[in-house]
Coordinates of C-alpha atoms in Angstrom, one line a residue:
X90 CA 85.3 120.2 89.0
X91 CA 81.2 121.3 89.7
X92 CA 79.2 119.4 91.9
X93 CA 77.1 118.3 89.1
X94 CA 80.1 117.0 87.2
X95 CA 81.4 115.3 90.4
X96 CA 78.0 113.6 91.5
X97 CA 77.3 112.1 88.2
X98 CA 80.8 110.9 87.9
X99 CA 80.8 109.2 91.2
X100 CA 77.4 107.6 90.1
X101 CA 79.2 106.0 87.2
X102 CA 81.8 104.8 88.7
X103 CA 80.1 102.9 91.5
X104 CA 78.0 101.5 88.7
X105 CA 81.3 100.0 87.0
X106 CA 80.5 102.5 83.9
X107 CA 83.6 104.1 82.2
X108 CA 83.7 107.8 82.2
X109 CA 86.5 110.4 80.7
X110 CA 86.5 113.8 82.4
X111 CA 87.6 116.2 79.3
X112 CA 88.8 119.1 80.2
X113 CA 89.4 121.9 77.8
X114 CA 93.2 123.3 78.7
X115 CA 92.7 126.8 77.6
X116 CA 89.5 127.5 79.7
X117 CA 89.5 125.2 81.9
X118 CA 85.9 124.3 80.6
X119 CA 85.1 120.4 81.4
X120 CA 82.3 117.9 80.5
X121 CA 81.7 114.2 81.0
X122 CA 81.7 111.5 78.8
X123 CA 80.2 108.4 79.3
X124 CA 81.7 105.2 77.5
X125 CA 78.1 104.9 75.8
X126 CA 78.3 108.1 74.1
X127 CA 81.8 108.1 72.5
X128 CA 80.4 107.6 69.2
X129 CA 78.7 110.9 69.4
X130 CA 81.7 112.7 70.6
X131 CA 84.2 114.5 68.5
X132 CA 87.1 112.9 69.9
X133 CA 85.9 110.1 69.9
X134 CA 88.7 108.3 68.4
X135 CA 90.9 109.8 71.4
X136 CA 88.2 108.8 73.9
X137 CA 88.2 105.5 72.6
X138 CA 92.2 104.8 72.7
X139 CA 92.3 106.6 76.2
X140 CA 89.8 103.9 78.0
X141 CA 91.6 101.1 76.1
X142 CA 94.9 101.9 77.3
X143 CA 93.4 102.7 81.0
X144 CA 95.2 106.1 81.2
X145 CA 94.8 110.0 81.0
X146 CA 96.5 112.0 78.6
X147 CA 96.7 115.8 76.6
X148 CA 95.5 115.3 73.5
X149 CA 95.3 118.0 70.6
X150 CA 92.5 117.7 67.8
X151 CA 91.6 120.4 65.5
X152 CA 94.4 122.9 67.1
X153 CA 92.4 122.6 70.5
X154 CA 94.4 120.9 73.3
X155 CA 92.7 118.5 75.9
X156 CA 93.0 116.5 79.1
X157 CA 91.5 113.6 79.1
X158 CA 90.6 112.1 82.6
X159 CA 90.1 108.6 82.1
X160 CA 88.5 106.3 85.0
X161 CA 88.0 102.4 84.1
X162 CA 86.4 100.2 86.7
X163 CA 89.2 98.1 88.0
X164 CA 89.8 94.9 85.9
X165 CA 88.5 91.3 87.6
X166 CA 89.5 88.0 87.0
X167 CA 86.9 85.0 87.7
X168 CA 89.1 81.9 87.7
X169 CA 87.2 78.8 87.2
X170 CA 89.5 76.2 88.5
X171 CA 91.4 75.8 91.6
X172 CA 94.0 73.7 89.3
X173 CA 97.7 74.4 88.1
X174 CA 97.5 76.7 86.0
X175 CA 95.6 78.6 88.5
X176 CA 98.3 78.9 90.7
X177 CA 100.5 80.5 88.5
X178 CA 97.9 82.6 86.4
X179 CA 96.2 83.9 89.9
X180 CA 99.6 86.0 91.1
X181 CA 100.4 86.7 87.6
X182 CA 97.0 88.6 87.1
X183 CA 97.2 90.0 90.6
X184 CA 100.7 91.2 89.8
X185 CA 99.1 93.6 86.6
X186 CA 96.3 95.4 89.0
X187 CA 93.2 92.6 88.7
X188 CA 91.0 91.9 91.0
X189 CA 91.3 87.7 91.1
X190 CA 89.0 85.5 92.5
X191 CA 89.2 81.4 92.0
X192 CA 85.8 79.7 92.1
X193 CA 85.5 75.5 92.7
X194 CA 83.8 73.6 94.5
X195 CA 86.0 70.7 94.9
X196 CA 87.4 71.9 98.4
X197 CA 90.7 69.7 98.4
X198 CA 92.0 72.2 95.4
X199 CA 90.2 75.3 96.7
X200 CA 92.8 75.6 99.4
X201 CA 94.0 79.0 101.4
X202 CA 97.4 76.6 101.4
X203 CA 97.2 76.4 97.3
X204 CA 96.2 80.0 96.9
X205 CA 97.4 82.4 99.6
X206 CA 96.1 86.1 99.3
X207 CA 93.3 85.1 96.8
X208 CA 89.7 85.0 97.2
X209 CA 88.3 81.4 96.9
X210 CA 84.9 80.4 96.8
X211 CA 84.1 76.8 97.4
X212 CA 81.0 76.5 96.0
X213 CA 78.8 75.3 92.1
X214 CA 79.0 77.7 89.8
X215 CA 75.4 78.4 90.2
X216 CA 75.8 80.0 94.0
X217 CA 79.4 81.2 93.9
X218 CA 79.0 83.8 90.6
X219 CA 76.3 85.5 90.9
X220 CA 77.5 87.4 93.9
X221 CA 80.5 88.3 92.4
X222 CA 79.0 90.8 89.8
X223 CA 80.6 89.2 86.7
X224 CA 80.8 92.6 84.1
X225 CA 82.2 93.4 80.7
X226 CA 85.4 94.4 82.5
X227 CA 86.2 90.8 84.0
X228 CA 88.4 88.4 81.8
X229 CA 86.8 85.1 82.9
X230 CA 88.6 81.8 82.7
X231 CA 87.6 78.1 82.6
X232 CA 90.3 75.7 83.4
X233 CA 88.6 72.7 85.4
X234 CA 88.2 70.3 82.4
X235 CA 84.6 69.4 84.2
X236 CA 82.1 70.3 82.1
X237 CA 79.6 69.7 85.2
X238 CA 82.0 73.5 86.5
X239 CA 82.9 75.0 83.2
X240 CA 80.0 75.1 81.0
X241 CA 77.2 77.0 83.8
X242 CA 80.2 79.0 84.2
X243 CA 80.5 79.9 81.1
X244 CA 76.7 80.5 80.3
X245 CA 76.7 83.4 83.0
X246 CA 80.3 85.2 81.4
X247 CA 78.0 85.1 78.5
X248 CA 74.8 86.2 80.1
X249 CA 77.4 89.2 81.6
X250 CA 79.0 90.0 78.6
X251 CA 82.8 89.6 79.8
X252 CA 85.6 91.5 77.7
X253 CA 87.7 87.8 77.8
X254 CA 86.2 84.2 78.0
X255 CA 88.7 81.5 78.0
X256 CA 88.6 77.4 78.3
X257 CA 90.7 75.2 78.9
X258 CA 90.5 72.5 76.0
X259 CA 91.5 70.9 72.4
X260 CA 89.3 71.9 69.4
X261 CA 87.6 68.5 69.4
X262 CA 87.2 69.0 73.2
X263 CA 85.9 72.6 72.3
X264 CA 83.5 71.6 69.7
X265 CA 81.9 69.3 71.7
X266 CA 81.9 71.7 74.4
X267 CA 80.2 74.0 72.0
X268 CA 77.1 71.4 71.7
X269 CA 76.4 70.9 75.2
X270 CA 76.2 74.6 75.2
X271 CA 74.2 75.1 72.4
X272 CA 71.8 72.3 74.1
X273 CA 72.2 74.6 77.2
X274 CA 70.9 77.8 75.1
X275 CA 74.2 79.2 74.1
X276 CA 74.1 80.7 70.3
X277 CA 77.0 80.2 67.7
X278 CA 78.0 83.9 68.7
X279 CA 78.1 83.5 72.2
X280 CA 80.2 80.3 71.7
X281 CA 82.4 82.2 69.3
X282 CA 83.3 84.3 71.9
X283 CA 85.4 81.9 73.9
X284 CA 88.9 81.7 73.5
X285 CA 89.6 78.0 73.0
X286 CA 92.7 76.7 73.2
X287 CA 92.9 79.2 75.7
X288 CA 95.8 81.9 75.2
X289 CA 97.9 82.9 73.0
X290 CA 100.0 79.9 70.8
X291 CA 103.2 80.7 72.1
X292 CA 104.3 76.7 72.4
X293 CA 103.5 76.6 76.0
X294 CA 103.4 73.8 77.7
X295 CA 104.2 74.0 81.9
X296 CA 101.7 75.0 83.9
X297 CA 103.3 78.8 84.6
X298 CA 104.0 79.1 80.6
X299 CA 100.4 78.4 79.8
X300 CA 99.4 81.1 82.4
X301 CA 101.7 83.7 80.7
X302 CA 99.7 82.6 77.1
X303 CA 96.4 83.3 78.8
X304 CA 97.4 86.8 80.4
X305 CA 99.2 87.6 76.9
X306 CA 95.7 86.6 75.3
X307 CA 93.8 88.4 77.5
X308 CA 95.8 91.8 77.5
X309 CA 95.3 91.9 74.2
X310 CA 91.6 91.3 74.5
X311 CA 92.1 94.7 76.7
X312 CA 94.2 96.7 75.4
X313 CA 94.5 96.0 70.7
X314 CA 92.1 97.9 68.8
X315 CA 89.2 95.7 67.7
X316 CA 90.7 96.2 64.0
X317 CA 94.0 94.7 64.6
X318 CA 92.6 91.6 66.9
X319 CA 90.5 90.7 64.3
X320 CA 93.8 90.9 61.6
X321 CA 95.7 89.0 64.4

């Protein structure tokens, strides 16, 4: 790899930016594509399927074989919550390669003795997120049931664009979520964004069962073409 290639993708990863390394297999020949410029690329399809599925392949287009280098920021979880569910989603996440970290200020559930190994901070919403640099590549979830917690929390996913926001909540409890947010500033899109009932409706009901719906729900937030999400 040149210098050149090497110091500009260094750049982007410590930004958090996506980058595939494409390396032409009968040359040798490489170049650097940033996330933002798939669309302009001719394999972009292949680019685009690469940094979904988080891996490096050969691919062949047009009789020309490639190697695609993919690197994707590590994923992070922002857990809203220090309830239940928590417990058993926090591990779960952990187990598939995220980054966790459980935020509540209520200090009697935001125990080291409830969550061993994961990052709590006991603090508002409001002091405890924004130095966790909340990105597109964090699945964020809201599972305290307090709107007081949830719904700043929620304002900044939306402010940082996550690729998954999830609450905990009925539809009626939802919808009248959605009017304290929209009261708050939120717009119908940005509301629209939240998964709510959180995870996937797979008849869970136990605390661990509902924490397999919301990883399910948000895998596939990370992983399914846009097309077959929307057809799902």
């Amino acid at each position: 790899m040149k210098l050149a290639t090497l110091k500009e993708l260094n750049t982007e990863r410590a930004a958090r930016r996506p980058v595939i390394v494409v390396t032409d297999t009968s040359n040798g020949e490489q170049r650097l594509v940033k996330a933002a410029d798939f669309a302009r690329d001719p394999l972009e399809a292949e680019l685009s399927k690469q940094l979904r599925m988080g891996k490096s392949a050969n691919v062949e287009v047009g009789g020309k074989k490639w190697f695609l280098n993919v690197y994707a920021p590590t994923a992070r979880m922002v857990i809203v919550g220090a309830v239940h569910i928590s417990q058993a989603l926090a591990p779960l996440a952990r187990s598939l390669g995220y980054d966790v970290t459980v935020v509540d200020p209520r200090t009697a559930f935001a125990s080291p003795e409830r969550f061993p190994d994961v990052p709590l901070v006991a603090e508002w919403p409001d002091v405890a997120l924004p130095p966790l640099n909340v990105d597109h590549y964090t699945a964020f979830v809201a599972v305290t049931h307090d709107p007081k917690i949830d719904d700043p929390a929620l304002l900044h996913a939306f402010a940082r664009d996550c690729f998954y926001i999830g609450a905990l909540g009925s539809r009626k409890t939802h919808a009248k979520r959605g009017e304290r947010l929209k009261a708050l500033g939120a717009t119908d899109a940005d509301i629209a964004r939240i998964h709510a009932p959180i995870g996937l409706a797979i008849g869970a009901v136990s605390p661990s069962e509902i924490a397999v719906s919301i990883m399910a729900e948000i895998t596939a937030s990370l992983r399914m073409p846009k097309e077959k999400k929307a057809a799902a």
